[in-house]
Amino acid sequence: MIKNKIVKYYSRKDPSIQLKVIRGHFASTHSHLNYYLDMTTMKTRQNEAERIAVAMKDYYNVMGKPIDTIVCMEGCEIIGAFLASELSKSGVLSMNAHKTIYVISPEYNSNGQLIFRDNLKHEINGRHTLLLLASATTGKTLKNSIECVEYYGGILEGISAIFSAIDSMDGHRIDALYHSEDIPEYAAFTHDECPMCKAGEKLEALVNAYGYSEL
């Protein structure tokens, strides 16, 4: 089982935050990876999600940007709820009439497009929005998420992620707890340029932001 190969890496912002990393040969929708980043407990365990939210709030305190809505991708809703609470407690302004922060997630329609239902549109249209992701590796999911926020009229004020292999997207800085340099030798490859495939190494699992399925 791939779980037997877990190595833990600790965040520079908060050493009590640990990311479980598994070395191997994995395939995601957009790339092949030599590491799987297991964020399961970070997104589902209350005390871990809360610590991550506390670490993430600092950037927005410094920037002084208003936040009305947190758009959560890739199962980050629990972190998003704690982050909304931490931002509110630290004095980050909300410009909406209720003086509170909405925490919402889009869904995929039958064509694979990100959408918000009509009942959620008022919580993003014209709202100062923070985009929260588990990871940004190639940037394709992030770009689709940005386009979704902007299509529905959201004013993108920031992007936060647990892990990001890229520093910015479309002029927006990505504030991440972990970057690729924090995980030695981390690499992502296109499917046709994967050196592990060329060396005849079999895939161990299919992975995405929600988990893995061993092969």
Tab-separated table of N, CA, C and O in Angstrom, residues 16-105:
chain	number	residue	atom	x	y	z
A	16	SER	N	3.500	23.150	13.458
A	16	SER	CA	2.538	22.135	13.896
A	16	SER	C	1.673	21.639	12.735
A	16	SER	O	0.938	20.662	12.882
A	17	ILE	N	1.764	22.310	11.584
A	17	ILE	CA	1.042	21.879	10.384
A	17	ILE	C	1.929	20.914	9.614
A	17	ILE	O	3.059	21.251	9.258
A	18	GLN	N	1.426	19.713	9.363
A	18	GLN	CA	2.232	18.711	8.669
A	18	GLN	C	1.520	18.194	7.422
A	18	GLN	O	0.335	17.914	7.448
A	19	LEU	N	2.271	18.117	6.348
A	19	LEU	CA	1.765	17.607	5.076
A	19	LEU	C	2.335	16.215	4.857
A	19	LEU	O	3.554	16.016	4.898
A	20	LYS	N	1.460	15.252	4.624
A	20	LYS	CA	1.900	13.874	4.384
A	20	LYS	C	2.229	13.718	2.898
A	20	LYS	O	1.406	14.002	2.034
A	21	VAL	N	3.426	13.250	2.621
A	21	VAL	CA	3.927	13.140	1.251
A	21	VAL	C	4.344	11.700	0.980
A	21	VAL	O	5.011	11.075	1.807
A	22	ILE	N	3.941	11.184	-0.179
A	22	ILE	CA	4.253	9.807	-0.552
A	22	ILE	C	4.971	9.815	-1.898
A	22	ILE	O	4.456	10.358	-2.885
A	23	ARG	N	6.154	9.264	-1.934
A	23	ARG	CA	6.917	9.206	-3.183
A	23	ARG	C	6.467	8.013	-4.018
A	23	ARG	O	6.176	6.943	-3.485
A	24	GLY	N	6.396	8.189	-5.338
A	24	GLY	CA	5.997	7.100	-6.212
A	24	GLY	C	5.735	7.610	-7.616
A	24	GLY	O	6.293	8.625	-8.043
A	25	HIS	N	4.863	6.918	-8.326
A	25	HIS	CA	4.509	7.256	-9.707
A	25	HIS	C	2.991	7.358	-9.785
A	25	HIS	O	2.291	6.338	-9.687
A	26	PHE	N	2.497	8.583	-9.932
A	26	PHE	CA	1.061	8.831	-9.845
A	26	PHE	C	0.586	9.621	-11.059
A	26	PHE	O	1.332	10.408	-11.637
A	27	ALA	N	-0.682	9.418	-11.411
A	27	ALA	CA	-1.264	10.125	-12.557
A	27	ALA	C	-2.468	10.938	-12.095
A	27	ALA	O	-3.365	10.413	-11.430
A	28	SER	N	-2.459	12.223	-12.443
A	28	SER	CA	-3.620	13.076	-12.222
A	28	SER	C	-4.258	13.358	-13.580
A	28	SER	O	-3.801	12.857	-14.610
A	29	THR	N	-5.276	14.164	-13.597
A	29	THR	CA	-5.950	14.484	-14.853
A	29	THR	C	-5.015	15.173	-15.840
A	29	THR	O	-5.058	14.916	-17.044
A	30	HIS	N	-4.148	16.039	-15.318
A	30	HIS	CA	-3.325	16.872	-16.189
A	30	HIS	C	-1.857	16.465	-16.260
A	30	HIS	O	-1.133	16.957	-17.124
A	31	SER	N	-1.387	15.600	-15.362
A	31	SER	CA	0.046	15.330	-15.325
A	31	SER	C	0.366	14.026	-14.607
A	31	SER	O	-0.509	13.396	-14.009
A	32	HIS	N	1.644	13.644	-14.708
A	32	HIS	CA	2.183	12.555	-13.902
A	32	HIS	C	3.050	13.182	-12.807
A	32	HIS	O	3.746	14.164	-13.045
A	33	LEU	N	3.008	12.600	-11.610
A	33	LEU	CA	3.676	13.173	-10.452
A	33	LEU	C	4.585	12.151	-9.790
A	33	LEU	O	4.280	10.950	-9.783
A	34	ASN	N	5.690	12.642	-9.227
A	34	ASN	CA	6.559	11.726	-8.492
A	34	ASN	C	6.268	11.750	-6.993
A	34	ASN	O	6.886	11.018	-6.221
A	35	TYR	N	5.309	12.594	-6.579
A	35	TYR	CA	4.862	12.623	-5.192
A	35	TYR	C	3.344	12.764	-5.150
A	35	TYR	O	2.753	13.517	-5.941
A	36	TYR	N	2.730	12.072	-4.211
A	36	TYR	CA	1.326	12.306	-3.903
A	36	TYR	C	1.252	13.047	-2.583
A	36	TYR	O	1.858	12.626	-1.586
A	37	LEU	N	0.555	14.169	-2.567
A	37	LEU	CA	0.409	14.985	-1.364
A	37	LEU	C	-0.923	14.619	-0.706
A	37	LEU	O	-1.987	14.962	-1.220
A	38	ASP	N	-0.857	13.930	0.404
A	38	ASP	CA	-2.064	13.461	1.090
A	38	ASP	C	-2.550	14.533	2.065
A	38	ASP	O	-1.970	14.720	3.142
A	39	MET	N	-3.624	15.231	1.691
A	39	MET	CA	-4.168	16.321	2.499
A	39	MET	C	-5.466	15.914	3.205
A	39	MET	O	-6.215	16.774	3.662
A	40	THR	N	-5.708	14.622	3.302
A	40	THR	CA	-6.976	14.126	3.829
A	40	THR	C	-7.293	14.704	5.201
A	40	THR	O	-8.345	15.317	5.417
A	41	THR	N	-6.391	14.515	6.161
A	41	THR	CA	-6.685	14.990	7.514
A	41	THR	C	-6.614	16.511	7.608
A	41	THR	O	-7.273	17.106	8.464
A	42	MET	N	-5.846	17.142	6.735
A	42	MET	CA	-5.773	18.606	6.740
A	42	MET	C	-7.137	19.210	6.406
A	42	MET	O	-7.489	20.284	6.902
A	43	LYS	N	-7.901	18.507	5.587
A	43	LYS	CA	-9.202	19.027	5.147
A	43	LYS	C	-10.373	18.474	5.948
A	43	LYS	O	-11.489	19.009	5.842
A	44	THR	N	-10.152	17.432	6.737
A	44	THR	CA	-11.277	16.796	7.423
A	44	THR	C	-11.152	16.775	8.940
A	44	THR	O	-12.147	16.571	9.630
A	45	ARG	N	-9.964	16.971	9.457
A	45	ARG	CA	-9.765	16.938	10.910
A	45	ARG	C	-9.851	18.363	11.457
A	45	ARG	O	-9.112	19.248	11.013
A	46	GLN	N	-10.719	18.576	12.425
A	46	GLN	CA	-11.045	19.922	12.904
A	46	GLN	C	-9.812	20.712	13.343
A	46	GLN	O	-9.612	21.862	12.928
A	47	ASN	N	-8.957	20.117	14.176
A	47	ASN	CA	-7.839	20.896	14.696
A	47	ASN	C	-6.813	21.232	13.617
A	47	ASN	O	-6.206	22.310	13.638
A	48	GLU	N	-6.622	20.348	12.646
A	48	GLU	CA	-5.693	20.638	11.556
A	48	GLU	C	-6.242	21.727	10.641
A	48	GLU	O	-5.525	22.645	10.247
A	49	ALA	N	-7.523	21.631	10.297
A	49	ALA	CA	-8.146	22.643	9.440
A	49	ALA	C	-8.089	24.019	10.089
A	49	ALA	O	-7.855	25.035	9.421
A	50	GLU	N	-8.294	24.057	11.395
A	50	GLU	CA	-8.272	25.337	12.105
A	50	GLU	C	-6.869	25.940	12.110
A	50	GLU	O	-6.700	27.151	11.913
A	51	ARG	N	-5.850	25.116	12.330
A	51	ARG	CA	-4.472	25.623	12.314
A	51	ARG	C	-4.100	26.177	10.942
A	51	ARG	O	-3.416	27.199	10.826
A	52	ILE	N	-4.545	25.494	9.883
A	52	ILE	CA	-4.273	25.970	8.529
A	52	ILE	C	-4.930	27.324	8.296
A	52	ILE	O	-4.332	28.248	7.724
A	53	ALA	N	-6.170	27.474	8.747
A	53	ALA	CA	-6.885	28.741	8.591
A	53	ALA	C	-6.176	29.875	9.317
A	53	ALA	O	-6.053	30.991	8.791
A	54	VAL	N	-5.697	29.608	10.522
A	54	VAL	CA	-4.972	30.626	11.294
A	54	VAL	C	-3.718	31.059	10.539
A	54	VAL	O	-3.393	32.254	10.467
A	55	ALA	N	-2.992	30.102	9.950
A	55	ALA	CA	-1.780	30.433	9.202
A	55	ALA	C	-2.098	31.216	7.930
A	55	ALA	O	-1.341	32.111	7.532
A	56	MET	N	-3.205	30.896	7.278
A	56	MET	CA	-3.556	31.555	6.019
A	56	MET	C	-4.044	32.991	6.202
A	56	MET	O	-3.906	33.814	5.306
A	57	LYS	N	-4.602	33.307	7.345
A	57	LYS	CA	-5.238	34.617	7.527
A	57	LYS	C	-4.237	35.766	7.513
A	57	LYS	O	-4.587	36.905	7.188
A	58	ASP	N	-2.978	35.494	7.845
A	58	ASP	CA	-1.994	36.559	8.023
A	58	ASP	C	-1.804	37.418	6.784
A	58	ASP	O	-1.660	38.642	6.871
A	59	TYR	N	-1.785	36.805	5.625
A	59	TYR	CA	-1.561	37.551	4.382
A	59	TYR	C	-2.646	38.605	4.179
A	59	TYR	O	-2.366	39.739	3.780
A	60	TYR	N	-3.879	38.259	4.482
A	60	TYR	CA	-4.995	39.182	4.239
A	60	TYR	C	-5.070	40.265	5.307
A	60	TYR	O	-5.545	41.372	5.057
A	61	ASN	N	-4.555	39.978	6.505
A	61	ASN	CA	-4.440	41.021	7.523
A	61	ASN	C	-3.458	42.099	7.080
A	61	ASN	O	-3.698	43.290	7.251
A	62	VAL	N	-2.341	41.664	6.504
A	62	VAL	CA	-1.304	42.598	6.056
A	62	VAL	C	-1.792	43.419	4.868
A	62	VAL	O	-1.584	44.631	4.804
A	63	MET	N	-2.462	42.778	3.917
A	63	MET	CA	-2.891	43.465	2.699
A	63	MET	C	-4.062	44.407	2.945
A	63	MET	O	-4.252	45.376	2.210
A	64	GLY	N	-4.854	44.122	3.974
A	64	GLY	CA	-5.988	44.989	4.285
A	64	GLY	C	-7.100	44.956	3.252
A	64	GLY	O	-7.872	45.909	3.123
A	65	LYS	N	-7.209	43.866	2.516
A	65	LYS	CA	-8.248	43.753	1.496
A	65	LYS	C	-9.560	43.261	2.107
A	65	LYS	O	-9.547	42.414	3.002
A	66	PRO	N	-10.696	43.765	1.638
A	66	PRO	CA	-11.980	43.244	2.131
A	66	PRO	C	-12.254	41.865	1.548
A	66	PRO	O	-11.837	41.562	0.423
A	67	ILE	N	-12.918	41.014	2.308
A	67	ILE	CA	-13.311	39.687	1.840
A	67	ILE	C	-14.789	39.477	2.167
A	67	ILE	O	-15.180	39.509	3.337
A	68	ASP	N	-15.603	39.292	1.135
A	68	ASP	CA	-17.022	38.998	1.322
A	68	ASP	C	-17.317	37.511	1.198
A	68	ASP	O	-18.233	37.000	1.855
A	69	THR	N	-16.560	36.842	0.321
A	69	THR	CA	-16.874	35.458	-0.020
A	69	THR	C	-15.598	34.645	-0.166
A	69	THR	O	-14.618	35.108	-0.755
A	70	ILE	N	-15.614	33.448	0.403
A	70	ILE	CA	-14.534	32.487	0.175
A	70	ILE	C	-15.089	31.384	-0.709
A	70	ILE	O	-16.064	30.721	-0.348
A	71	VAL	N	-14.493	31.214	-1.884
A	71	VAL	CA	-14.883	30.151	-2.802
A	71	VAL	C	-13.945	28.973	-2.572
A	71	VAL	O	-12.734	29.069	-2.799
A	72	CYS	N	-14.496	27.866	-2.102
A	72	CYS	CA	-13.705	26.696	-1.728
A	72	CYS	C	-13.702	25.663	-2.854
A	72	CYS	O	-14.752	25.252	-3.327
A	73	MET	N	-12.519	25.241	-3.240
A	73	MET	CA	-12.347	24.208	-4.247
A	73	MET	C	-11.755	22.964	-3.588
A	73	MET	O	-11.135	23.041	-2.527
A	74	GLU	N	-11.961	21.812	-4.206
A	74	GLU	CA	-11.250	20.586	-3.866
A	74	GLU	C	-11.450	20.143	-2.415
A	74	GLU	O	-10.533	19.684	-1.749
A	75	GLY	N	-12.670	20.307	-1.912
A	75	GLY	CA	-12.980	19.811	-0.577
A	75	GLY	C	-12.445	20.643	0.568
A	75	GLY	O	-12.269	20.123	1.676
A	76	CYS	N	-12.222	21.932	0.344
A	76	CYS	CA	-11.635	22.796	1.372
A	76	CYS	C	-12.675	23.563	2.191
A	76	CYS	O	-12.346	24.566	2.828
A	77	GLU	N	-13.909	23.098	2.202
A	77	GLU	CA	-14.971	23.855	2.874
A	77	GLU	C	-14.744	24.009	4.382
A	77	GLU	O	-15.075	25.059	4.956
A	78	ILE	N	-14.223	22.992	5.050
A	78	ILE	CA	-14.000	23.101	6.491
A	78	ILE	C	-12.922	24.137	6.781
A	78	ILE	O	-13.068	24.995	7.667
A	79	ILE	N	-11.846	24.097	6.026
A	79	ILE	CA	-10.809	25.121	6.164
A	79	ILE	C	-11.407	26.496	5.862
A	79	ILE	O	-11.129	27.479	6.564
A	80	GLY	N	-12.246	26.570	4.830
A	80	GLY	CA	-12.856	27.836	4.450
A	80	GLY	C	-13.713	28.424	5.557
A	80	GLY	O	-13.699	29.639	5.790
A	81	ALA	N	-14.455	27.576	6.255
A	81	ALA	CA	-15.295	28.056	7.350
A	81	ALA	C	-14.441	28.610	8.490
A	81	ALA	O	-14.737	29.677	9.046
A	82	PHE	N	-13.372	27.896	8.831
A	82	PHE	CA	-12.472	28.399	9.873
A	82	PHE	C	-11.773	29.680	9.418
A	82	PHE	O	-11.580	30.607	10.214
A	83	LEU	N	-11.385	29.739	8.141
A	83	LEU	CA	-10.716	30.922	7.631
A	83	LEU	C	-11.641	32.136	7.683
A	83	LEU	O	-11.218	33.242	8.049
A	84	ALA	N	-12.917	31.945	7.346
A	84	ALA	CA	-13.887	33.036	7.442
A	84	ALA	C	-13.971	33.544	8.876
A	84	ALA	O	-14.011	34.761	9.125
A	85	SER	N	-14.001	32.619	9.827
A	85	SER	CA	-14.069	32.998	11.234
A	85	SER	C	-12.816	33.759	11.660
A	85	SER	O	-12.902	34.797	12.343
A	86	GLU	N	-11.648	33.269	11.261
A	86	GLU	CA	-10.390	33.918	11.636
A	86	GLU	C	-10.266	35.307	11.016
A	86	GLU	O	-9.802	36.252	11.671
A	87	LEU	N	-10.670	35.456	9.765
A	87	LEU	CA	-10.611	36.766	9.111
A	87	LEU	C	-11.547	37.755	9.798
A	87	LEU	O	-11.202	38.926	10.001
A	88	SER	N	-12.728	37.280	10.162
A	88	SER	CA	-13.694	38.154	10.841
A	88	SER	C	-13.157	38.594	12.203
A	88	SER	O	-13.249	39.774	12.570
A	89	LYS	N	-12.591	37.657	12.948
A	89	LYS	CA	-12.067	37.978	14.278
A	89	LYS	C	-10.881	38.928	14.210
A	89	LYS	O	-10.662	39.721	15.128
A	90	SER	N	-10.107	38.842	13.120
A	90	SER	CA	-8.908	39.679	13.010
A	90	SER	C	-9.194	41.051	12.412
A	90	SER	O	-8.277	41.855	12.224
A	91	GLY	N	-10.463	41.302	12.066
A	91	GLY	CA	-10.839	42.634	11.610
A	91	GLY	C	-10.868	42.842	10.114
A	91	GLY	O	-11.017	43.986	9.653
A	92	VAL	N	-10.740	41.776	9.319
A	92	VAL	CA	-10.855	41.914	7.865
A	92	VAL	C	-12.286	42.321	7.535
A	92	VAL	O	-13.248	41.718	8.002
A	93	LEU	N	-12.433	43.356	6.718
A	93	LEU	CA	-13.744	43.923	6.441
A	93	LEU	C	-14.535	43.087	5.446
A	93	LEU	O	-13.972	42.497	4.519
A	94	SER	N	-15.846	43.057	5.640
A	94	SER	CA	-16.777	42.520	4.655
A	94	SER	C	-17.630	43.680	4.167
A	94	SER	O	-18.156	44.441	4.982
A	95	MET	N	-17.768	43.812	2.863
A	95	MET	CA	-18.460	44.969	2.298
A	95	MET	C	-19.944	44.709	2.072
A	95	MET	O	-20.676	45.598	1.662
A	96	ASN	N	-20.415	43.475	2.328
A	96	ASN	CA	-21.824	43.187	2.090
A	96	ASN	C	-22.683	43.702	3.249
A	96	ASN	O	-22.188	44.001	4.338
A	97	ALA	N	-23.982	43.769	3.010
A	97	ALA	CA	-24.909	44.375	3.975
A	97	ALA	C	-24.945	43.630	5.301
A	97	ALA	O	-25.202	44.231	6.352
A	98	HIS	N	-24.678	42.317	5.278
A	98	HIS	CA	-24.765	41.515	6.501
A	98	HIS	C	-23.465	41.516	7.300
A	98	HIS	O	-23.422	40.966	8.406
A	99	LYS	N	-22.413	42.127	6.745
A	99	LYS	CA	-21.117	42.218	7.433
A	99	LYS	C	-20.617	40.846	7.874
A	99	LYS	O	-20.171	40.640	9.007
A	100	THR	N	-20.703	39.901	6.983
A	100	THR	CA	-20.239	38.548	7.266
A	100	THR	C	-19.605	37.971	6.009
A	100	THR	O	-19.679	38.582	4.933
A	101	ILE	N	-18.962	36.824	6.125
A	101	ILE	CA	-18.272	36.201	4.989
A	101	ILE	C	-19.034	34.953	4.566
A	101	ILE	O	-19.329	34.087	5.381
A	102	TYR	N	-19.357	34.883	3.276
A	102	TYR	CA	-19.997	33.702	2.723
A	102	TYR	C	-18.921	32.653	2.415
A	102	TYR	O	-17.809	32.981	2.009
A	103	VAL	N	-19.261	31.387	2.588
A	103	VAL	CA	-18.365	30.275	2.239
A	103	VAL	C	-19.125	29.372	1.280
A	103	VAL	O	-20.101	28.718	1.666
A	104	ILE	N	-18.702	29.342	0.016
A	104	ILE	CA	-19.450	28.620	-1.008
A	104	ILE	C	-18.509	27.798	-1.886
A	104	ILE	O	-17.290	28.001	-1.871
A	105	SER	N	-19.089	26.859	-2.640
A	105	SER	CA	-18.328	26.037	-3.589
A	105	SER	C	-19.111	25.910	-4.884
A	105	SER	O	-20.336	25.754	-4.845
